[in-house]
XYZ file of C-alpha atoms in Angstrom:
512
model
C -115.331 3.906 88.165
C -115.277 6.603 86.247
C -117.067 10.168 85.610
C -116.720 13.416 87.371
C -119.367 15.509 88.266
C -119.604 18.422 85.824
C -117.377 16.409 83.414
C -119.643 15.895 80.154
C -117.100 14.488 78.066
C -118.889 10.420 77.040
C -116.677 7.733 78.108
C -116.225 4.608 75.969
C -119.572 2.398 77.075
C -119.506 -1.136 78.298
C -121.979 -1.441 75.476
C -122.534 -5.546 74.858
C -122.926 -5.873 78.706
C -125.834 -2.648 78.883
C -128.403 -5.129 77.553
C -131.727 -6.526 79.427
C -133.038 -9.093 77.312
C -135.394 -12.248 77.528
C -136.865 -14.990 75.395
C -140.578 -14.519 75.173
C -142.804 -11.457 75.442
C -144.254 -10.015 78.088
C -146.516 -11.746 79.927
C -148.150 -8.719 82.067
C -147.008 -4.748 82.572
C -144.301 -5.515 85.063
C -142.311 -7.292 82.282
C -142.854 -4.862 79.609
C -139.723 -2.705 79.000
C -139.973 1.483 79.120
C -138.886 3.749 76.657
C -139.164 7.317 77.400
C -137.736 11.023 76.426
C -138.250 12.434 80.144
C -142.412 13.084 78.955
C -143.277 11.147 76.638
C -143.333 7.285 76.983
C -143.859 3.611 76.237
C -143.689 0.216 77.570
C -143.364 -1.912 75.219
C -144.554 -6.184 75.619
C -142.830 -7.477 72.426
C -145.831 -9.466 71.589
C -145.546 -11.320 67.946
C -148.539 -11.014 66.782
C -150.807 -8.892 68.656
C -147.589 -6.049 70.395
C -149.114 -3.646 72.717
C -147.434 -0.615 73.580
C -148.734 0.956 76.477
C -148.581 5.085 76.330
C -147.847 7.927 78.321
C -147.664 11.623 78.888
C -146.402 13.117 81.692
C -148.772 15.897 81.752
C -151.853 13.303 81.791
C -153.459 13.775 85.053
C -157.256 14.418 86.258
C -158.364 16.788 88.788
C -157.518 21.044 88.902
C -156.326 23.509 91.242
C -157.950 24.157 94.446
C -157.737 24.715 97.750
C -158.691 22.648 100.627
C -158.385 23.855 104.158
C -159.671 23.511 107.308
C -160.974 26.820 108.377
C -161.051 26.046 111.844
C -156.865 24.777 111.190
C -155.441 28.537 112.442
C -156.020 28.741 115.645
C -156.024 25.596 116.425
C -151.923 24.551 117.041
C -151.947 26.187 120.175
C -154.638 23.456 121.887
C -153.290 21.325 119.915
C -148.979 21.318 121.722
C -150.378 21.717 124.517
C -152.136 18.567 125.007
C -148.660 16.674 123.586
C -146.973 19.037 126.273
C -149.120 17.205 128.668
C -148.422 14.145 127.590
C -152.126 13.888 126.503
C -151.407 12.412 122.952
C -155.298 11.100 121.945
C -156.650 13.869 122.832
C -154.050 16.055 120.416
C -154.479 13.591 117.846
C -158.312 13.773 117.656
C -157.694 17.764 117.740
C -155.828 17.673 114.722
C -157.422 15.638 113.158
C -161.083 17.661 113.436
C -159.260 20.765 112.939
C -156.018 20.921 111.654
C -156.540 17.779 108.376
C -158.265 18.923 105.651
C -161.589 16.939 104.576
C -161.075 15.573 101.461
C -160.356 11.981 100.553
C -156.524 11.809 98.551
C -157.819 9.341 96.018
C -160.851 11.496 95.329
C -158.680 15.163 94.015
C -156.848 13.824 91.187
C -154.677 11.086 89.989
C -151.832 10.610 86.824
C -153.270 8.093 83.874
C -152.362 6.913 80.880
C -152.124 8.294 77.624
C -153.412 5.115 76.192
C -152.447 1.808 74.097
C -151.416 1.323 70.617
C -151.662 -1.894 69.305
C -150.300 -3.683 66.569
C -151.646 -6.906 65.172
C -149.979 -9.206 62.551
C -152.622 -11.550 60.949
C -149.541 -13.007 58.636
C -147.243 -14.163 61.181
C -147.827 -17.750 62.761
C -145.422 -20.016 63.955
C -142.704 -18.027 65.508
C -138.740 -18.965 66.024
C -136.049 -17.370 67.124
C -137.882 -15.056 69.127
C -135.566 -12.210 71.250
C -136.332 -9.314 73.312
C -134.286 -6.746 74.477
C -133.513 -2.749 76.043
C -130.221 -2.109 75.148
C -130.120 1.038 77.724
C -126.856 2.199 75.851
C -129.066 3.279 73.188
C -132.013 3.426 74.312
C -133.842 1.225 72.352
C -136.653 -1.517 72.905
C -136.607 -4.026 70.360
C -138.021 -7.648 69.356
C -136.683 -10.095 66.656
C -137.973 -13.302 65.604
C -138.417 -15.461 62.596
C -141.290 -16.804 60.813
C -142.434 -17.983 57.469
C -139.271 -18.249 56.298
C -139.045 -14.129 57.029
C -136.637 -13.028 60.077
C -138.697 -9.497 61.422
C -137.737 -7.258 63.797
C -139.007 -4.009 65.291
C -137.314 -1.379 67.571
C -138.761 1.803 69.235
C -137.555 4.470 70.719
C -138.953 7.870 72.519
C -136.491 10.512 71.128
C -136.482 13.814 73.666
C -134.538 16.414 70.643
C -137.923 14.906 68.675
C -140.367 14.774 71.415
C -141.500 11.925 69.610
C -141.736 7.931 69.813
C -140.531 6.201 66.745
C -140.899 2.753 65.951
C -139.378 0.675 62.854
C -141.300 -2.502 61.829
C -138.904 -4.723 58.973
C -138.849 -8.620 57.135
C -135.795 -9.403 55.149
C -138.092 -10.014 52.394
C -140.024 -7.852 50.362
C -143.336 -6.946 51.159
C -143.166 -9.734 54.637
C -144.613 -6.146 57.041
C -148.438 -6.399 57.037
C -150.296 -5.509 60.327
C -153.007 -2.848 61.568
C -152.263 -0.091 63.949
C -154.738 0.981 67.473
C -155.051 3.576 69.416
C -157.274 3.060 72.489
C -158.011 4.236 76.068
C -159.667 3.147 79.019
C -163.254 3.795 79.527
C -163.942 4.031 75.918
C -164.453 7.791 76.078
C -161.779 9.590 73.743
C -162.410 10.679 70.552
C -160.634 8.193 68.014
C -160.488 8.917 64.007
C -158.108 7.627 61.170
C -158.136 9.068 58.119
C -155.449 10.511 55.663
C -152.631 7.972 56.958
C -152.863 9.130 60.420
C -154.635 8.148 63.711
C -155.991 10.704 66.144
C -156.883 10.190 69.619
C -158.039 13.023 72.492
C -160.116 13.503 75.490
C -160.963 15.446 78.540
C -159.875 13.009 80.693
C -161.390 12.781 84.746
C -164.993 12.589 82.462
C -164.391 16.661 82.048
C -162.132 17.487 85.243
C -158.836 17.118 83.828
C -156.406 18.235 81.014
C -157.324 18.142 77.569
C -154.710 15.758 75.758
C -154.207 15.063 72.314
C -151.934 12.265 70.682
C -151.576 11.290 67.017
C -150.302 8.190 64.892
C -148.850 8.810 61.958
C -146.925 5.599 59.568
C -145.032 5.760 56.598
C -144.371 2.388 55.299
C -142.146 1.052 52.219
C -143.991 -0.214 49.417
C -146.665 -1.795 50.059
C -150.266 -0.339 50.569
C -151.765 2.174 53.705
C -155.724 1.849 54.564
C -157.546 3.934 56.360
C -160.385 1.789 58.182
C -162.703 3.976 60.708
C -160.599 3.672 63.681
C -157.444 1.859 62.472
C -154.604 1.971 59.919
C -153.721 -1.092 57.728
C -150.795 -1.963 56.322
C -150.428 -4.357 53.516
C -147.298 -6.257 51.972
C -144.792 -3.346 52.834
C -141.058 -3.616 52.974
C -141.080 -1.562 56.418
C -142.650 0.667 57.895
C -142.036 3.293 60.753
C -144.489 5.046 63.171
C -144.101 8.224 64.725
C -146.397 8.953 67.648
C -146.676 12.732 69.655
C -149.063 13.616 72.179
C -149.295 16.656 74.112
C -152.166 18.086 76.372
C -153.577 22.111 77.936
C -151.565 21.321 81.289
C -149.117 24.174 80.021
C -152.533 26.684 78.393
C -150.953 25.402 74.705
C -153.396 23.910 72.118
C -152.522 20.356 72.463
C -153.229 19.111 68.796
C -151.631 21.686 67.295
C -148.652 20.939 68.844
C -148.555 17.097 68.446
C -149.689 17.909 64.447
C -146.782 20.080 64.227
C -144.224 17.808 65.468
C -145.618 15.015 64.117
C -145.231 16.741 60.613
C -141.967 17.747 61.683
C -140.531 14.586 62.864
C -142.234 12.933 59.783
C -140.649 14.729 57.859
C -136.937 13.584 58.229
C -135.124 10.348 57.603
C -135.454 7.318 60.351
C -132.081 7.092 60.163
C -131.270 10.890 61.023
C -133.869 10.544 64.150
C -132.275 7.732 65.352
C -128.373 9.259 64.573
C -130.018 12.721 66.841
C -131.770 10.103 69.592
C -128.742 8.811 70.264
C -126.304 11.682 70.638
C -128.603 13.119 72.856
C -129.239 10.137 74.925
C -125.236 9.035 75.162
C -124.413 12.726 75.652
C -126.069 11.692 79.347
C -125.946 7.944 79.893
C -122.002 7.917 78.636
C -120.766 10.437 80.973
C -120.084 7.401 83.804
C -119.229 4.131 83.110
C -118.546 0.941 86.091
C -116.041 -1.882 85.977
C -116.564 -4.556 88.886
C -114.632 -7.348 86.874
C -116.507 -9.632 84.564
C -119.046 -12.951 84.668
C -120.721 -15.072 82.232
C -124.082 -14.095 83.319
C -124.990 -12.120 80.005
C -124.579 -15.492 78.339
C -128.051 -15.606 79.828
C -131.669 -14.152 79.650
C -131.694 -10.991 82.641
C -134.307 -13.068 84.331
C -132.184 -16.332 84.513
C -129.668 -14.033 85.385
C -131.833 -12.587 88.425
C -132.665 -16.313 89.750
C -128.972 -17.308 89.656
C -127.944 -14.096 92.281
C -130.553 -15.159 94.062
C -129.648 -18.595 94.503
C -126.141 -17.564 95.397
C -123.826 -17.134 91.855
C -121.989 -13.821 91.724
C -122.623 -11.804 88.705
C -120.847 -8.798 88.566
C -122.098 -7.468 85.467
C -125.328 -7.468 86.321
C -124.724 -5.441 89.406
C -123.231 -3.458 86.582
C -126.506 -3.259 84.659
C -128.380 -2.597 87.565
C -127.291 0.431 88.475
C -126.922 1.593 84.469
C -130.471 0.993 84.120
C -131.353 3.417 87.056
C -129.595 6.061 85.493
C -131.249 4.950 82.452
C -134.819 5.191 84.463
C -133.389 8.938 85.252
C -132.812 9.823 81.710
C -135.913 8.197 80.435
C -138.908 10.140 83.114
C -136.510 13.471 84.141
C -135.644 16.043 81.155
C -135.281 19.740 81.890
C -138.356 22.282 81.269
C -140.291 19.442 82.537
C -142.476 17.693 85.132
C -140.200 15.767 87.645
C -140.384 11.833 87.828
C -143.477 10.759 89.614
C -144.093 8.062 91.860
C -143.666 5.722 88.560
C -141.327 7.251 86.761
C -143.465 8.003 84.165
C -144.783 4.699 83.691
C -148.317 4.032 84.756
C -151.139 1.944 83.163
C -154.504 2.053 83.447
C -156.769 5.329 85.004
C -156.612 4.637 88.796
C -152.318 3.804 89.014
C -151.091 2.884 93.031
C -151.034 6.316 95.134
C -152.652 8.246 91.970
C -148.660 7.530 90.264
C -148.273 11.659 92.154
C -145.228 13.410 94.206
C -144.766 11.919 97.305
C -142.703 14.399 99.075
C -142.567 12.544 102.232
C -139.386 10.259 100.555
C -140.147 9.090 97.338
C -139.760 12.108 95.187
C -136.403 12.432 96.928
C -135.077 9.308 96.524
C -135.298 9.661 92.356
C -133.360 12.456 92.428
C -130.678 11.225 95.758
C -128.574 9.106 92.357
C -128.579 12.298 89.918
C -125.847 14.185 91.119
C -123.597 10.994 92.477
C -124.083 9.048 88.901
C -123.396 12.766 86.825
C -127.032 13.503 85.970
C -127.075 16.991 87.763
C -129.102 18.831 85.511
C -131.715 16.270 85.618
C -132.943 17.480 89.059
C -134.022 20.641 87.583
C -137.848 19.208 86.873
C -137.208 18.370 90.660
C -136.351 21.998 92.201
C -138.203 23.898 89.275
C -141.755 21.324 90.469
C -140.903 23.320 94.516
C -139.907 26.578 93.183
C -143.826 26.156 91.655
C -145.237 24.789 94.966
C -144.159 27.833 96.686
C -147.420 30.236 96.231
C -149.979 27.406 97.314
C -147.145 26.388 100.172
C -146.795 30.328 101.302
C -151.019 30.350 101.547
C -150.939 27.559 103.469
C -148.025 28.275 106.467
C -150.216 31.549 106.408
C -154.122 29.975 106.428
C -153.406 26.686 108.470
C -150.604 27.454 110.870
C -150.330 31.677 111.060
C -146.316 31.481 109.975
C -143.926 32.794 107.537
C -142.396 30.966 104.657
C -143.260 27.806 102.635
C -145.082 24.595 103.898
C -146.031 21.470 102.123
C -147.125 17.994 104.122
C -146.919 14.692 102.743
C -147.556 14.013 99.247
C -148.945 17.099 96.051
C -149.545 16.705 92.379
C -149.257 18.767 89.489
C -151.702 21.434 90.754
C -149.431 21.932 93.557
C -151.986 21.691 96.690
C -150.187 21.701 100.004
C -152.396 21.173 102.397
C -152.441 18.837 105.476
C -155.390 16.077 104.787
C -155.688 12.113 105.437
C -154.965 10.396 108.504
C -152.503 11.644 110.865
C -149.533 8.942 111.366
C -148.999 10.320 108.067
C -150.275 13.556 106.665
C -149.648 15.509 110.143
C -146.368 16.186 108.548
C -145.401 20.014 107.122
C -141.995 18.992 106.094
C -142.067 17.894 103.047
C -140.480 21.089 101.514
C -137.931 21.196 104.141
C -136.479 17.709 103.394
C -136.561 18.676 99.439
C -133.855 21.275 99.959
C -131.356 18.505 101.166
C -131.620 17.721 97.412
C -132.191 21.421 96.055
C -128.378 21.815 98.202
C -127.100 18.194 96.545
C -127.843 20.365 93.365
C -125.899 22.648 93.505
C -122.823 20.601 95.664
C -122.710 18.651 92.270
C -123.054 21.320 89.347
C -121.373 24.777 91.360
C -124.084 27.165 89.446
C -123.585 29.772 91.692
C -126.144 31.958 89.446
C -129.295 28.926 89.740
C -128.226 28.866 93.551
C -128.960 32.420 93.860
C -131.831 32.669 91.197
C -133.817 29.332 91.831
C -132.594 27.223 94.781
C -131.577 29.808 97.659
C -135.205 31.582 97.683
C -137.141 28.264 97.877
C -134.458 27.252 100.559
C -135.013 30.573 102.531
C -138.472 30.860 102.657
C -138.400 26.663 104.208
C -136.154 27.806 106.530
C -138.881 30.644 107.101
C -141.420 28.203 108.416
C -138.837 25.971 110.113
C -138.196 29.115 112.447
C -141.640 30.237 113.201
C -142.834 26.599 112.969
C -140.406 26.181 116.594
C -142.010 26.177 119.841
C -140.267 26.432 123.756
C -140.863 22.932 125.719
C -142.157 24.541 129.083
C -140.127 21.796 130.452
C -137.488 22.285 129.019
C -136.884 25.581 127.601
C -135.702 24.017 124.856
C -136.654 24.895 120.882
C -138.590 21.924 119.802
C -140.824 20.884 116.606
C -143.890 19.972 116.886
C -146.362 18.449 115.794
C -143.794 15.808 115.026
C -144.772 12.341 112.945
C -142.442 9.891 111.781
C -144.327 9.340 108.472
C -146.113 6.140 109.014
C -144.775 5.325 112.200
C -146.765 5.097 115.745
C -145.670 4.338 119.031
C -147.571 2.800 122.191
C -149.288 5.383 124.579
C -147.210 5.680 128.126
C -149.528 3.787 130.437
C -151.316 1.054 128.016
C -153.568 2.954 126.710
C -153.393 2.213 122.605
C -151.093 4.402 120.187
C -150.009 7.508 118.710
C -148.441 8.983 116.367
C -148.285 12.958 117.227
C -145.414 13.864 119.995
C -143.558 17.281 120.111
C -139.719 16.829 118.767
């Protein structure tokens, strides 16, 4: 394996081996192909007649800032500890559940949501041959190609970080062969959608008004043919090719999402497709091509990716597929986490619907840490900065939670959080009574320094987080009356339990 921390010279890529490809469209969301620029992403399904791009923007969240502290919490900790030291585990858990844990339900607090769908309908396509759907992770481009009616069609999609735009090109190898309609939609049918002057706009305040205000704009530039606005959709008829540009924003950071989106679309659509693509490629490869891995050659590349997976399950050693898997992980991190944005959530940036699993939030009891474990070792160290920025943004609430819940200094957060930076304990004891979310995240933060060596970043950003986390941990320690040792507690191993001595049931909390 080549590539060293801090070494940013692009290496020779294994481009021919770095393609996921299939001979049929995606049957469901899990089979669609992801593209993203760190904040704006799409899952590309590849349907020849009806193409679906499920869209995401990283800040499309329901909910709002708030505090959810149990008012009885601050004076309760000594009593819980006393019961645990006495071996009264069930009584300790009941006291903690009643007086420390918040009463709010996680599901009712907030959720990441889909931006919506871009649906393209191609009425003239009938009878398909030579179908191929692929994701080239050396270019960060998803594409679909096939033949129909004597025309070879090709579509390609990428999400450009420099342009902050999703870009799609649709072409056929015969003049006038590109005819389709385009429509934006969003689950719930509450979005305001308009098509006029060659663009479609979609806006909504998500969460029935309890969430961010989002705005999306789609612009289509056909080469030849005609462009018609039809209420809430656009129709392209008999063009040689068409280029689609999509941008989106929310008011999460206090800016006007409409203004941001329209400025971006006009700036991007005013440039040539080749210029935008070349800029995207240079930006992406400056990250992706830092590392290559060579485990030897195999013949797997001649087969579809799903067939290769089946062959591996049946005992075939496909070294190229292992290399592809390694690089696909790097691709996903580049595509879901860029400096200046939010960190990758439970699903990166890709999540369908209005209620994704676990709200697609930020589980800081291992999941967000796992997202970023590969960053330093695979020479993508600066992609951890959104995670560190996020931990830094937790500090005001985390400081307040340390004082008001536990009467302690420093900063504390529990098993999960969201873009509104809540840090209070709630939920079940087995996972919720765990105040080490920020403390554990400090391992990632320290790794960022070890792999990057940026002393000024450590001094100004990382060290203050680690210092306050350590201050809480020092206050959290308490003397065990039986041994005299300092111990940590109440302590749980998230989502684990043990049998209470004497056979009186299960418990989760102990004094560590």
